[in-house]
Coordinates of N, CA and C in Angstrom, one line a residue:
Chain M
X1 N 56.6 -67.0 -22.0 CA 57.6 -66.4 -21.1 C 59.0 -66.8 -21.5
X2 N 59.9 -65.7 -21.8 CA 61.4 -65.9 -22.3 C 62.3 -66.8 -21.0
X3 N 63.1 -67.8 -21.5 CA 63.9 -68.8 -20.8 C 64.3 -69.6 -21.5
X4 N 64.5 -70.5 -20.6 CA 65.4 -72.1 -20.9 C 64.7 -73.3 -20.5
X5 N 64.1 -73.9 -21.4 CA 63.4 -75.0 -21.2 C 64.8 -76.3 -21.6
X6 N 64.3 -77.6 -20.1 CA 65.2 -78.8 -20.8 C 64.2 -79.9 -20.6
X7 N 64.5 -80.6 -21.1 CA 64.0 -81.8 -21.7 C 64.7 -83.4 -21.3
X8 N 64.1 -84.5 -20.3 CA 63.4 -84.6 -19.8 C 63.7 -83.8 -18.1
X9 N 62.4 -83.7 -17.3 CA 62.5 -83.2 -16.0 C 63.2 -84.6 -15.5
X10 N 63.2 -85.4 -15.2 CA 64.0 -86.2 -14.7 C 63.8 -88.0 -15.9
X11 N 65.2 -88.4 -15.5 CA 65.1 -90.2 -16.1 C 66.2 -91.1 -15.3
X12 N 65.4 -92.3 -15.7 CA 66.3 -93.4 -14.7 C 66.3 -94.8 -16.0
X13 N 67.5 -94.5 -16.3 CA 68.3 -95.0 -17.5 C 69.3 -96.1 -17.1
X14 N 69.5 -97.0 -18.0 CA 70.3 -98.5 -17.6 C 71.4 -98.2 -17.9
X15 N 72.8 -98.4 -16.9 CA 74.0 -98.3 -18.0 C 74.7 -99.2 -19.0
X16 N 74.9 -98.3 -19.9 CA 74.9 -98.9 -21.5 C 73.8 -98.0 -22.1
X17 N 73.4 -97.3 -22.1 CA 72.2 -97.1 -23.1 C 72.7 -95.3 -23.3
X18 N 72.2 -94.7 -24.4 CA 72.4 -93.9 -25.0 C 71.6 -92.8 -24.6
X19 N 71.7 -91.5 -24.6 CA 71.0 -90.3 -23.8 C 71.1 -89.0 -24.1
X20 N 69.7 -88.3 -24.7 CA 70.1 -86.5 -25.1 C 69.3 -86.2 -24.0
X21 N 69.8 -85.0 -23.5 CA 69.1 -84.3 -22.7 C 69.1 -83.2 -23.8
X22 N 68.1 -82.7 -23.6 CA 67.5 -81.1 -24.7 C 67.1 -80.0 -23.7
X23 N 68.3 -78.9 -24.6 CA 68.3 -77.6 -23.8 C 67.6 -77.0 -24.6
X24 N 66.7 -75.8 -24.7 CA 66.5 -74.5 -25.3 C 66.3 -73.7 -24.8
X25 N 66.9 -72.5 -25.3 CA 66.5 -71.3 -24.8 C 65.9 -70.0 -26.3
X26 N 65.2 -69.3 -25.4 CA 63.9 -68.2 -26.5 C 64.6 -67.0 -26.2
X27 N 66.0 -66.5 -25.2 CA 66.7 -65.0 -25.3 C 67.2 -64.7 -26.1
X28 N 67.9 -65.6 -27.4 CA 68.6 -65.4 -28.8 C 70.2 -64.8 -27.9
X29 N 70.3 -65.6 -27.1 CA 71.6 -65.5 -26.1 C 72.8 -66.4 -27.4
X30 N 74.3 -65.6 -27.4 CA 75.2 -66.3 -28.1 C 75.7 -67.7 -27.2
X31 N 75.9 -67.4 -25.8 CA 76.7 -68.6 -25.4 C 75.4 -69.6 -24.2
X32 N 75.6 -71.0 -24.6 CA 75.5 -71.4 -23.6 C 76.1 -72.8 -23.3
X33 N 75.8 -73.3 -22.1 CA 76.3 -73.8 -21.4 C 75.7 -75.5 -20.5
X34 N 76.5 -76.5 -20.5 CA 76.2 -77.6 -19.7 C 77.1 -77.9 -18.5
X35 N 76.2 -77.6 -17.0 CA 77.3 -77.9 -16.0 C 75.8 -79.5 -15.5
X36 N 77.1 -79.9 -14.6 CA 76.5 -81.3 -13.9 C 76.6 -80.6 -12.8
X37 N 75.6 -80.8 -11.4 CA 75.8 -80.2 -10.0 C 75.3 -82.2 -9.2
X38 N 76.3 -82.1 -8.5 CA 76.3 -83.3 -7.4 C 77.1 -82.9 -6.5
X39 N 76.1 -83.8 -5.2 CA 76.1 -83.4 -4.0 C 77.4 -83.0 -3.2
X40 N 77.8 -81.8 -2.5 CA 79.1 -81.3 -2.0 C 79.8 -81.0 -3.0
X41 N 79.7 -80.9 -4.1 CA 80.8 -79.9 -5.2 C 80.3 -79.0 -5.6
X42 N 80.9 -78.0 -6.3 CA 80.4 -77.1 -6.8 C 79.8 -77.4 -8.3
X43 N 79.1 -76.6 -9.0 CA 78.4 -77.2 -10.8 C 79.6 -77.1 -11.4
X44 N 80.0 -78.3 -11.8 CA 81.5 -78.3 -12.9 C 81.0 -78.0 -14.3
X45 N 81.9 -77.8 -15.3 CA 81.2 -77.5 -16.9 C 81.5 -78.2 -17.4
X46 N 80.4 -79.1 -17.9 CA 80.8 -80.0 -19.4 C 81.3 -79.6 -20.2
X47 N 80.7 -78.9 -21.1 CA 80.8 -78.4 -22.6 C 79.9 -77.3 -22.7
X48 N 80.8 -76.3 -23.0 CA 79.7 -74.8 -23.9 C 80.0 -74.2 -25.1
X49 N 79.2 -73.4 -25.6 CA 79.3 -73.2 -26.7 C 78.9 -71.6 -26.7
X50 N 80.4 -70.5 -27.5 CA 80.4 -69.2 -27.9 C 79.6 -68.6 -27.7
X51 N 79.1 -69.4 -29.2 CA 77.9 -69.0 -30.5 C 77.5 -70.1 -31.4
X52 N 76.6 -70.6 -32.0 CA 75.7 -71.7 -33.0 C 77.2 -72.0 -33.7
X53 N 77.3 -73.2 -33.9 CA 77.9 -73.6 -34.9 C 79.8 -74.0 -34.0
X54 N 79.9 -73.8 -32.5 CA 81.1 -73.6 -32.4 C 80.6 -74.3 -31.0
X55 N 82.1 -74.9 -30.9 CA 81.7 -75.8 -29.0 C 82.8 -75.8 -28.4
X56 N 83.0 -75.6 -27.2 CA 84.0 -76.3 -26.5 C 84.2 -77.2 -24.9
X57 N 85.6 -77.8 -24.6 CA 84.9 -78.5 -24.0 C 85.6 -77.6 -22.0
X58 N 84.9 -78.3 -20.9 CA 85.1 -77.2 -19.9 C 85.5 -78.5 -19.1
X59 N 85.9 -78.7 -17.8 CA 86.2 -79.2 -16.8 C 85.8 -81.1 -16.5
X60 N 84.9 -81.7 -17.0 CA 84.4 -83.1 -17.2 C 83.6 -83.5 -18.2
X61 N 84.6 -82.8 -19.3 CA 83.8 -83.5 -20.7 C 83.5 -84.7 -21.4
X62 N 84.3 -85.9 -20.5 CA 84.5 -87.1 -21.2 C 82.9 -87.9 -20.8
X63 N 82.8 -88.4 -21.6 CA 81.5 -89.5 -22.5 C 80.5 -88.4 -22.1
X64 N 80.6 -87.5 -22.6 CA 79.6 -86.1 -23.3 C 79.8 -86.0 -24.3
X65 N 78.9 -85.5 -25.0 CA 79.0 -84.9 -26.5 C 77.8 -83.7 -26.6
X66 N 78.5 -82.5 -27.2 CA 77.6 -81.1 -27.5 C 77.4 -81.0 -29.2
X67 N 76.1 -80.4 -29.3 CA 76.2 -80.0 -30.9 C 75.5 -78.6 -30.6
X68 N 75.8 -77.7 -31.4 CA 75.0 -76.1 -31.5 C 74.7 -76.2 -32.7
X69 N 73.3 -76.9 -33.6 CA 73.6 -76.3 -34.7 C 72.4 -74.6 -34.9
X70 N 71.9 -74.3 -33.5 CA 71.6 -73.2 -34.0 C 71.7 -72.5 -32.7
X71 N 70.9 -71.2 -32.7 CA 71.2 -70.1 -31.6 C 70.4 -70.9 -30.2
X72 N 69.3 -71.6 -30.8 CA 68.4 -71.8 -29.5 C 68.8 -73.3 -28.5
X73 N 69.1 -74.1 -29.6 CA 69.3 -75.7 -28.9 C 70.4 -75.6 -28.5
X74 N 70.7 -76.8 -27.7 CA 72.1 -77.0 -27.1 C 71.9 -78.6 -26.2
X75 N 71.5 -79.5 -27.3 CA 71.2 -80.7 -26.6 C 72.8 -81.4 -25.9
X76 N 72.6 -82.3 -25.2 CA 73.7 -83.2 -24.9 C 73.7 -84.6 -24.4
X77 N 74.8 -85.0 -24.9 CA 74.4 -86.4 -25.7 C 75.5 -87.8 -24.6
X78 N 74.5 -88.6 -23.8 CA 75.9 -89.2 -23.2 C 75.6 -90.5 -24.0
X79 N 76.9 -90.9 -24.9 CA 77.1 -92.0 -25.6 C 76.6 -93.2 -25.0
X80 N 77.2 -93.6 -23.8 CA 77.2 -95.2 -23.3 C 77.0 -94.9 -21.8
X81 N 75.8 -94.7 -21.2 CA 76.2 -94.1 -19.8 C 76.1 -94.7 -18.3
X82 N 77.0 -94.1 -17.6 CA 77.5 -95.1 -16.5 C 77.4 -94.7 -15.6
X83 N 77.5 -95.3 -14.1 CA 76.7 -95.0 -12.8 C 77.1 -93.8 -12.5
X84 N 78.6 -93.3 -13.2 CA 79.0 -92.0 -12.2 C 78.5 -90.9 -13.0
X85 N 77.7 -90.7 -14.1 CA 76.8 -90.1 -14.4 C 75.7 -89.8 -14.2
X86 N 75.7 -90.2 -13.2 CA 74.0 -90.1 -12.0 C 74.4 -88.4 -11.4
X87 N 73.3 -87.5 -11.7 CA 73.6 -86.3 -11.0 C 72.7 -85.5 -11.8
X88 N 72.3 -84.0 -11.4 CA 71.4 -82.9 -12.1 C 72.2 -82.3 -12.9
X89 N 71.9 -81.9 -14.2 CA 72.0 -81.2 -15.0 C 71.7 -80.3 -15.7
X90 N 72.1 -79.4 -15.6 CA 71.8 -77.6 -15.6 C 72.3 -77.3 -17.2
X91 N 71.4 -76.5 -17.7 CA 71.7 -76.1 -19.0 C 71.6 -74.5 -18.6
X92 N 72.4 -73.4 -19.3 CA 72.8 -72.2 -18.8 C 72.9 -71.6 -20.4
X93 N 72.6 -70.1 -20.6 CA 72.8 -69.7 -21.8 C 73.0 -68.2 -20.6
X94 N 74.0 -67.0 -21.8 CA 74.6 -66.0 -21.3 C 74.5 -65.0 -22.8
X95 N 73.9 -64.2 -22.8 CA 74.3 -62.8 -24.1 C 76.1 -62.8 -23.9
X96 N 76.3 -63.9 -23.7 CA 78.1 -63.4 -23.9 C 78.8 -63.3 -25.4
X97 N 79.8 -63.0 -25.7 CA 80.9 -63.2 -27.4 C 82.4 -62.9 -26.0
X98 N 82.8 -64.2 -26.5 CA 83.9 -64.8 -26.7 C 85.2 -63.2 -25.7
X99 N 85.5 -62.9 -24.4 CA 86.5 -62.1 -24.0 C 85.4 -60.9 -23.9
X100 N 83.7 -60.6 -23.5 CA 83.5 -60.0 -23.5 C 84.0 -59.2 -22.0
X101 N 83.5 -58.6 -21.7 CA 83.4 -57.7 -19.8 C 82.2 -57.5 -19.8
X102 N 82.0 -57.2 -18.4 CA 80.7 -57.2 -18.3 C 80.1 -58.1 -17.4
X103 N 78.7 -58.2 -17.0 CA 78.4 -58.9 -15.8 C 78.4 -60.4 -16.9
X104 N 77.8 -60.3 -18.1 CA 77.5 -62.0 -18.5 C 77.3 -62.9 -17.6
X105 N 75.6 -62.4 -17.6 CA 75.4 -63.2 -16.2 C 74.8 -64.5 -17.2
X106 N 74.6 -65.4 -16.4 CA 74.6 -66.7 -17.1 C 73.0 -67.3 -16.5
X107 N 71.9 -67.7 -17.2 CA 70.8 -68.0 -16.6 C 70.5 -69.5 -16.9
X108 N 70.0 -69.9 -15.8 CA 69.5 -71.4 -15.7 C 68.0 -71.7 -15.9
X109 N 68.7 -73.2 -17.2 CA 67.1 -73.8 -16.9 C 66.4 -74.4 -15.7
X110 N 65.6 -75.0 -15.5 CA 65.3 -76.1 -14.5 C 66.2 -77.4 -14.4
X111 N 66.6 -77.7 -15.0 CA 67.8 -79.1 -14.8 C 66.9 -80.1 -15.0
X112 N 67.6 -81.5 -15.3 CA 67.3 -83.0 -15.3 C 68.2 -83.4 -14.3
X113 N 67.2 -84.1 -13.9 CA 67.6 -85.2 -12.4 C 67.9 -86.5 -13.5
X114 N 69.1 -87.0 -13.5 CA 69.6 -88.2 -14.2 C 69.7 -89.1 -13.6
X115 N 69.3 -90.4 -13.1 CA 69.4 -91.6 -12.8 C 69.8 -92.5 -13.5
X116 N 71.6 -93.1 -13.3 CA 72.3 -94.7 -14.2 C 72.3 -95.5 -13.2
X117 N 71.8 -96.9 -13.9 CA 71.7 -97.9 -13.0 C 72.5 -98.9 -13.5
Chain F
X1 N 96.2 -75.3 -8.6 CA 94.4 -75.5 -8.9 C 93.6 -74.6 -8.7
X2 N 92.5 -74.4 -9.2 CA 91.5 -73.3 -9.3 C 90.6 -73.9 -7.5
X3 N 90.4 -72.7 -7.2 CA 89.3 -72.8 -5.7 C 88.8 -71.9 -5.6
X4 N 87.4 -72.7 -5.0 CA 86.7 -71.5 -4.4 C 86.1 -72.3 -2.8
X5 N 86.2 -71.4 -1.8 CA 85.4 -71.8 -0.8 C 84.7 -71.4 0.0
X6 N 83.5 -71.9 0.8 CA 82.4 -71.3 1.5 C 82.3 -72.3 2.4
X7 N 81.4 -72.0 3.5 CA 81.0 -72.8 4.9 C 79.6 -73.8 4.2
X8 N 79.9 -75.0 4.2 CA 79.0 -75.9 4.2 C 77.6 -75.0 4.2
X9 N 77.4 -74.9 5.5 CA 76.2 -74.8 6.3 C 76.0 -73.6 7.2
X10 N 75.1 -73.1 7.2 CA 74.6 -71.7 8.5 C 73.0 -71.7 8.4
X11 N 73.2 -71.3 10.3 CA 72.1 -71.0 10.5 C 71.5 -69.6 10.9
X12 N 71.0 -69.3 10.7 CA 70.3 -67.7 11.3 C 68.8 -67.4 11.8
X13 N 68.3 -66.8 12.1 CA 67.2 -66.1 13.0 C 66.7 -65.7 12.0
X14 N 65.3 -65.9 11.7 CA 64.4 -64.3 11.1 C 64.5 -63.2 11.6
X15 N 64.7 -62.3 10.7 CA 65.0 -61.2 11.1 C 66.2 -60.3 11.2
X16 N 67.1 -61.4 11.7 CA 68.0 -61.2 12.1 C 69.2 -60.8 10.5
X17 N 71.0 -60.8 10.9 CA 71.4 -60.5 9.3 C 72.6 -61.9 9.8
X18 N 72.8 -62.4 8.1 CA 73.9 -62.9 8.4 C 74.8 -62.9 7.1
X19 N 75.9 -63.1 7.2 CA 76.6 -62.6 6.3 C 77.6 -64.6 6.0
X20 N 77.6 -64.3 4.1 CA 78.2 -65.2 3.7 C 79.6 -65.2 3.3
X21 N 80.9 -65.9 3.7 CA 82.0 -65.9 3.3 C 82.4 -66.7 1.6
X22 N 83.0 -65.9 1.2 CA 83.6 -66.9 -0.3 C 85.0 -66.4 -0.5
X23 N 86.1 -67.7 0.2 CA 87.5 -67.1 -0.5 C 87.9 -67.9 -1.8
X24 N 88.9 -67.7 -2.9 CA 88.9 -68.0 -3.8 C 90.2 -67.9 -4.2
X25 N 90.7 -68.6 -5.2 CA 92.1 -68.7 -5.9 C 91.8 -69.4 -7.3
X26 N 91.8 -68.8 -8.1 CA 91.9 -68.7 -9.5 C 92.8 -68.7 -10.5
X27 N 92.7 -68.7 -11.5 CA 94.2 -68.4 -12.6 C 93.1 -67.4 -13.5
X28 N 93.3 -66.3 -13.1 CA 93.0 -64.7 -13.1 C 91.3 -64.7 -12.7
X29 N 90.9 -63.1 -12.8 CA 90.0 -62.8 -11.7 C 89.0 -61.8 -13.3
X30 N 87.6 -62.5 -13.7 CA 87.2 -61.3 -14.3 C 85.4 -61.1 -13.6
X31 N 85.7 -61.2 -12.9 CA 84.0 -61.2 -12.0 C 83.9 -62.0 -10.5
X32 N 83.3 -61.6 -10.0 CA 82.5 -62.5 -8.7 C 81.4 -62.6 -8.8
X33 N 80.1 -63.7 -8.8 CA 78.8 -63.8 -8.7 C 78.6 -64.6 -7.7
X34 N 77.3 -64.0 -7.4 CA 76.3 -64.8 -6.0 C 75.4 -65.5 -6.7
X35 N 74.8 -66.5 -6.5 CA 73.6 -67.2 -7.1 C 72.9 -67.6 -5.9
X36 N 71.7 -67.7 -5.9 CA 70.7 -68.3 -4.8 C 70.3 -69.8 -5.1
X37 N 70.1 -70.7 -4.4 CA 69.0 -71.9 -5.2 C 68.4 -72.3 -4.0
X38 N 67.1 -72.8 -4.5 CA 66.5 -73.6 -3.6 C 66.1 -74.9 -4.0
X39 N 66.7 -75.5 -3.1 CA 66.4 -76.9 -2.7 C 65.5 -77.6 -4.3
X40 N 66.2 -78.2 -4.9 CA 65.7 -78.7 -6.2 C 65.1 -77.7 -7.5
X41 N 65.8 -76.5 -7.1 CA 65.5 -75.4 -8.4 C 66.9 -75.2 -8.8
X42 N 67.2 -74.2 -10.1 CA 67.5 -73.7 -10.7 C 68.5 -72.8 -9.8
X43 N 70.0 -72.6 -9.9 CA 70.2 -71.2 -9.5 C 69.8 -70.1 -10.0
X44 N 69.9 -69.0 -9.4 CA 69.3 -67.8 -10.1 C 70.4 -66.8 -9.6
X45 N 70.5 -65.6 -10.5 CA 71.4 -64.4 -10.2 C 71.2 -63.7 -8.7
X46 N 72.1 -63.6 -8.2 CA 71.9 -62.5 -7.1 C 72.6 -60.8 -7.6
X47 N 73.9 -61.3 -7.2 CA 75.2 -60.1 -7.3 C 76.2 -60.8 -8.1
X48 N 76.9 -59.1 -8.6 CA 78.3 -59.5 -9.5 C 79.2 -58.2 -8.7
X49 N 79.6 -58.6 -8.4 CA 81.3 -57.6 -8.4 C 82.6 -57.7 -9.3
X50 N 83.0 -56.5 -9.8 CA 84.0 -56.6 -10.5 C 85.1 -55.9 -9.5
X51 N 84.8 -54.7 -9.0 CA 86.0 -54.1 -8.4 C 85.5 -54.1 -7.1
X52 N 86.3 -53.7 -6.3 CA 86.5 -53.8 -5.0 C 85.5 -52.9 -4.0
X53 N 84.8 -53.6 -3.0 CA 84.1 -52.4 -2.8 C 82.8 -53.4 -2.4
X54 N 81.2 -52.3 -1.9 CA 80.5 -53.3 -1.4 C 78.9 -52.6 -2.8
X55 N 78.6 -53.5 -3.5 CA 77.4 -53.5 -4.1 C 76.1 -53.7 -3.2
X56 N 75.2 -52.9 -3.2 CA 74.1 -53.1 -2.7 C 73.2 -53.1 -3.4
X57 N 72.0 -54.1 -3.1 CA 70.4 -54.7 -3.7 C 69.7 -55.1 -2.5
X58 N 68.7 -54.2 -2.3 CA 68.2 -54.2 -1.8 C 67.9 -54.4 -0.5
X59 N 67.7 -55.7 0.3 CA 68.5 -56.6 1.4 C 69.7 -56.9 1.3
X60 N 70.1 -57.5 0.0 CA 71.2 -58.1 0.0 C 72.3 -57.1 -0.2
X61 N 73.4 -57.5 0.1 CA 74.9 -56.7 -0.5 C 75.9 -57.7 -0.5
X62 N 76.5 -56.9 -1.7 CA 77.9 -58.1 -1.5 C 79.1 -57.4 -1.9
X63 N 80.3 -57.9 -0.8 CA 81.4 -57.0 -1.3 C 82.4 -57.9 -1.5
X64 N 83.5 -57.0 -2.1 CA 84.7 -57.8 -2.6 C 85.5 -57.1 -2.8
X65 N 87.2 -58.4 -2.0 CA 88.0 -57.5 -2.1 C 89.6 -58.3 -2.9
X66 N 89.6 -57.7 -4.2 CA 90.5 -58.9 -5.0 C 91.8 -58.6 -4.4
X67 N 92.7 -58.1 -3.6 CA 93.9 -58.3 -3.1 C 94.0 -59.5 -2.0
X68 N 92.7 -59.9 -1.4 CA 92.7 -60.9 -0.7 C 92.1 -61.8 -1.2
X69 N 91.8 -61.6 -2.1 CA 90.8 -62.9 -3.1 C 89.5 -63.8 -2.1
X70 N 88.6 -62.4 -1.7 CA 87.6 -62.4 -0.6 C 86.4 -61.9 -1.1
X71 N 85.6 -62.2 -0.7 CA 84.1 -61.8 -1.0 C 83.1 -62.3 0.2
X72 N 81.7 -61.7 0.4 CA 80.6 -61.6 1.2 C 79.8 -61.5 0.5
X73 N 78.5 -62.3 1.1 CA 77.1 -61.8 0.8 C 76.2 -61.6 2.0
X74 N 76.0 -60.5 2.3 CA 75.6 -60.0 3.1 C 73.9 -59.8 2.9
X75 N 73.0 -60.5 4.1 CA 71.5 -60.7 3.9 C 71.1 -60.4 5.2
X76 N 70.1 -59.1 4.8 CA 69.5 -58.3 5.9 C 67.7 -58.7 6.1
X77 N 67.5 -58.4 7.4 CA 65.8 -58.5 7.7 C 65.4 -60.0 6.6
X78 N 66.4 -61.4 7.3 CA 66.0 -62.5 6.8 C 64.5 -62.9 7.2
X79 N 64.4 -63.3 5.8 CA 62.8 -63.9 5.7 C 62.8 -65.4 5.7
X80 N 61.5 -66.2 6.1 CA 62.1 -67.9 5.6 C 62.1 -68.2 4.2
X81 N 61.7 -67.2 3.3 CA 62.2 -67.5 1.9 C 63.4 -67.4 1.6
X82 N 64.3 -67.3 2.3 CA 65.9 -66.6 2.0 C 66.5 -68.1 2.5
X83 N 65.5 -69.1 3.1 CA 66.4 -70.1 3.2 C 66.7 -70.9 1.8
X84 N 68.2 -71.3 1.4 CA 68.0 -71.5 -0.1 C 69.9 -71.9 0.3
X85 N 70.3 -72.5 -0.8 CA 71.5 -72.6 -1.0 C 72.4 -71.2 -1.8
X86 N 73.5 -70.5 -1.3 CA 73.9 -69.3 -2.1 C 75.6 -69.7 -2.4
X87 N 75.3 -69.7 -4.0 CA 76.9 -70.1 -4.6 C 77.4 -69.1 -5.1
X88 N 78.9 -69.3 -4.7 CA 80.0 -68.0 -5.3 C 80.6 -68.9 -6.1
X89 N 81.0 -68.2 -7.4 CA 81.7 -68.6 -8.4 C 82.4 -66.8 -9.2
X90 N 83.3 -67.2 -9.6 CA 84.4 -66.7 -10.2 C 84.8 -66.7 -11.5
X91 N 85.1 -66.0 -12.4 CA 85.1 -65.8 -14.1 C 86.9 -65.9 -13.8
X92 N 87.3 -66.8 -14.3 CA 88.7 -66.9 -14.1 C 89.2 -66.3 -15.8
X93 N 90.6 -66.5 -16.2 CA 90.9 -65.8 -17.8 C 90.5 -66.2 -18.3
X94 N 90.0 -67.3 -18.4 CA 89.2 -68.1 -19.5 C 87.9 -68.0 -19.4
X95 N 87.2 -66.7 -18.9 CA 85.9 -66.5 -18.7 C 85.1 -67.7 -18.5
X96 N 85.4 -68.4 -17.8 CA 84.3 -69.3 -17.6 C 84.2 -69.4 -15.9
X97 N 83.0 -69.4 -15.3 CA 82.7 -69.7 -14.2 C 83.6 -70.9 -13.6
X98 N 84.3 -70.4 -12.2 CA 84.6 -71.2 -11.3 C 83.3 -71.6 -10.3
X99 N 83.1 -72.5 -9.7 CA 81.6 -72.6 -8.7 C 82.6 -73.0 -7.2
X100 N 82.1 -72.5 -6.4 CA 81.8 -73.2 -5.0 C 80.8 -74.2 -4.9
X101 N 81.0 -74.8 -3.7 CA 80.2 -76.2 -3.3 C 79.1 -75.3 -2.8
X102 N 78.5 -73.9 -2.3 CA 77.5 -73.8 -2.1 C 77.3 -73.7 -0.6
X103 N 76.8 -72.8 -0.1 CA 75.9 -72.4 1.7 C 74.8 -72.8 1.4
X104 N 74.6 -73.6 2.7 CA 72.9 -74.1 2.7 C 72.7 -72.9 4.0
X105 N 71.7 -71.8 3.6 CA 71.8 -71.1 5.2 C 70.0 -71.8 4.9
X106 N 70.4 -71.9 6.5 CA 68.6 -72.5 7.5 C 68.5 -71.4 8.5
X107 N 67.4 -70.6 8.1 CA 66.5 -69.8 8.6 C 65.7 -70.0 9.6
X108 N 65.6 -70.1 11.0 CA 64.8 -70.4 11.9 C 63.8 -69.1 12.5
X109 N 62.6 -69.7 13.1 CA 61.6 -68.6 13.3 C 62.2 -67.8 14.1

């Protein structure tokens, strides 16, 4: 079945310690996307990316890190991580290019439930 | 600053219709979407509006009106499946989604 699989369903991690969450998606979609969703805000955006090989960063990128090295992955990486990094995290991919129009609707995986202690 | 906003919380009747507010203020306008979620899933697509006016699907509709930077999602012949969280977000010039905090509507028998 075509979608977005992430990797793990939930973790409860020490802070200080190092962390990928693993996105994929099987639509051969150009853009996708990392938002964080906690409780009473709306999903802010970490870091997304075009197309493979290109990243950028969106609204609370700091101690995140993105790599695209191809169409399907889009892991993300928190260096050293700290209690206010506790929250769900949504990986999103869109058939978009860069100023398209159009609905570019944007589809979600299941998320990881993150737990820093 | 970029905004979007909706009512915390609603409740409604089965059966019955109720309709969701989303106003908004952005630094430009290229879309409106609805998303649905439930309680520890995934959002998922509902509606998009680009121009002004009311989109209809099925039960649902949603209209929008960008001189007031206003939008609805409008939900008919509610079922208790329809209880779910429903987010508006916004494609500002930088094409990227704006989000709201999200309606939790509670569906009563």
């Amino acid at each position: 079945i075509a979608g977005i699989t992430q990797a793990p369903t939930s973790q409860i991690l020490a802070a200080g310690r190092r962390m990928t969450l693993r996105c994929t998606q099987d639509m051969r979609h150009n853009a996708m996307y990392w938002y964080r969703q906690d409780l009473g805000l709306g999903l802010r955006l970490i870091h997304y990316s075009n197309t493979a090989g290109t990243t950028g960063k969106g609204e609370v990128p700091d101690g995140y890190s993105v790599s695209r090295a191809n169409t399907d992955d889009f892991p993300l990486t928190l260096a050293s991580a700290v209690p206010s990094q506790t929250s769900v995290y949504f990986c999103a991919s869109s058939d978009s290019k860069t100023g398209t129009s159009g609905a570019d609707t944007q589809y979600f995986g299941p998320g990881t439930r993150l737990t820093v202690l | 600053g970029q905004n979007i906003d909706q009512p915390t919380e609603m409740t409604a009747t089965e059966g019955a219709i109720v309709q969701i507010n989303c106003t908004y203020q952005t630094s430009g306008f290229n879309g409106l979407f609805w998303y649905q979620q439930h309680a520890g899933e995934a959002p998922t697509f509902l509606s998009y509006n680009v121009l002004d006016g009311l989109e209809e699907k099925g039960r649902f509709s949603s209209f929008l009106s960008r001189s007031k930077g206003y939008s609805y999602l409008l939900l008919k012949e509610l079922q208790m499946k329809d209880s779910a969280s429903y987010l508006c977000a916004v494609r500002d010039s930088n094409y990227q989604l704006i989000w709201g905090a999200g309606t939790k509507l509670i569906i009563k028998p």
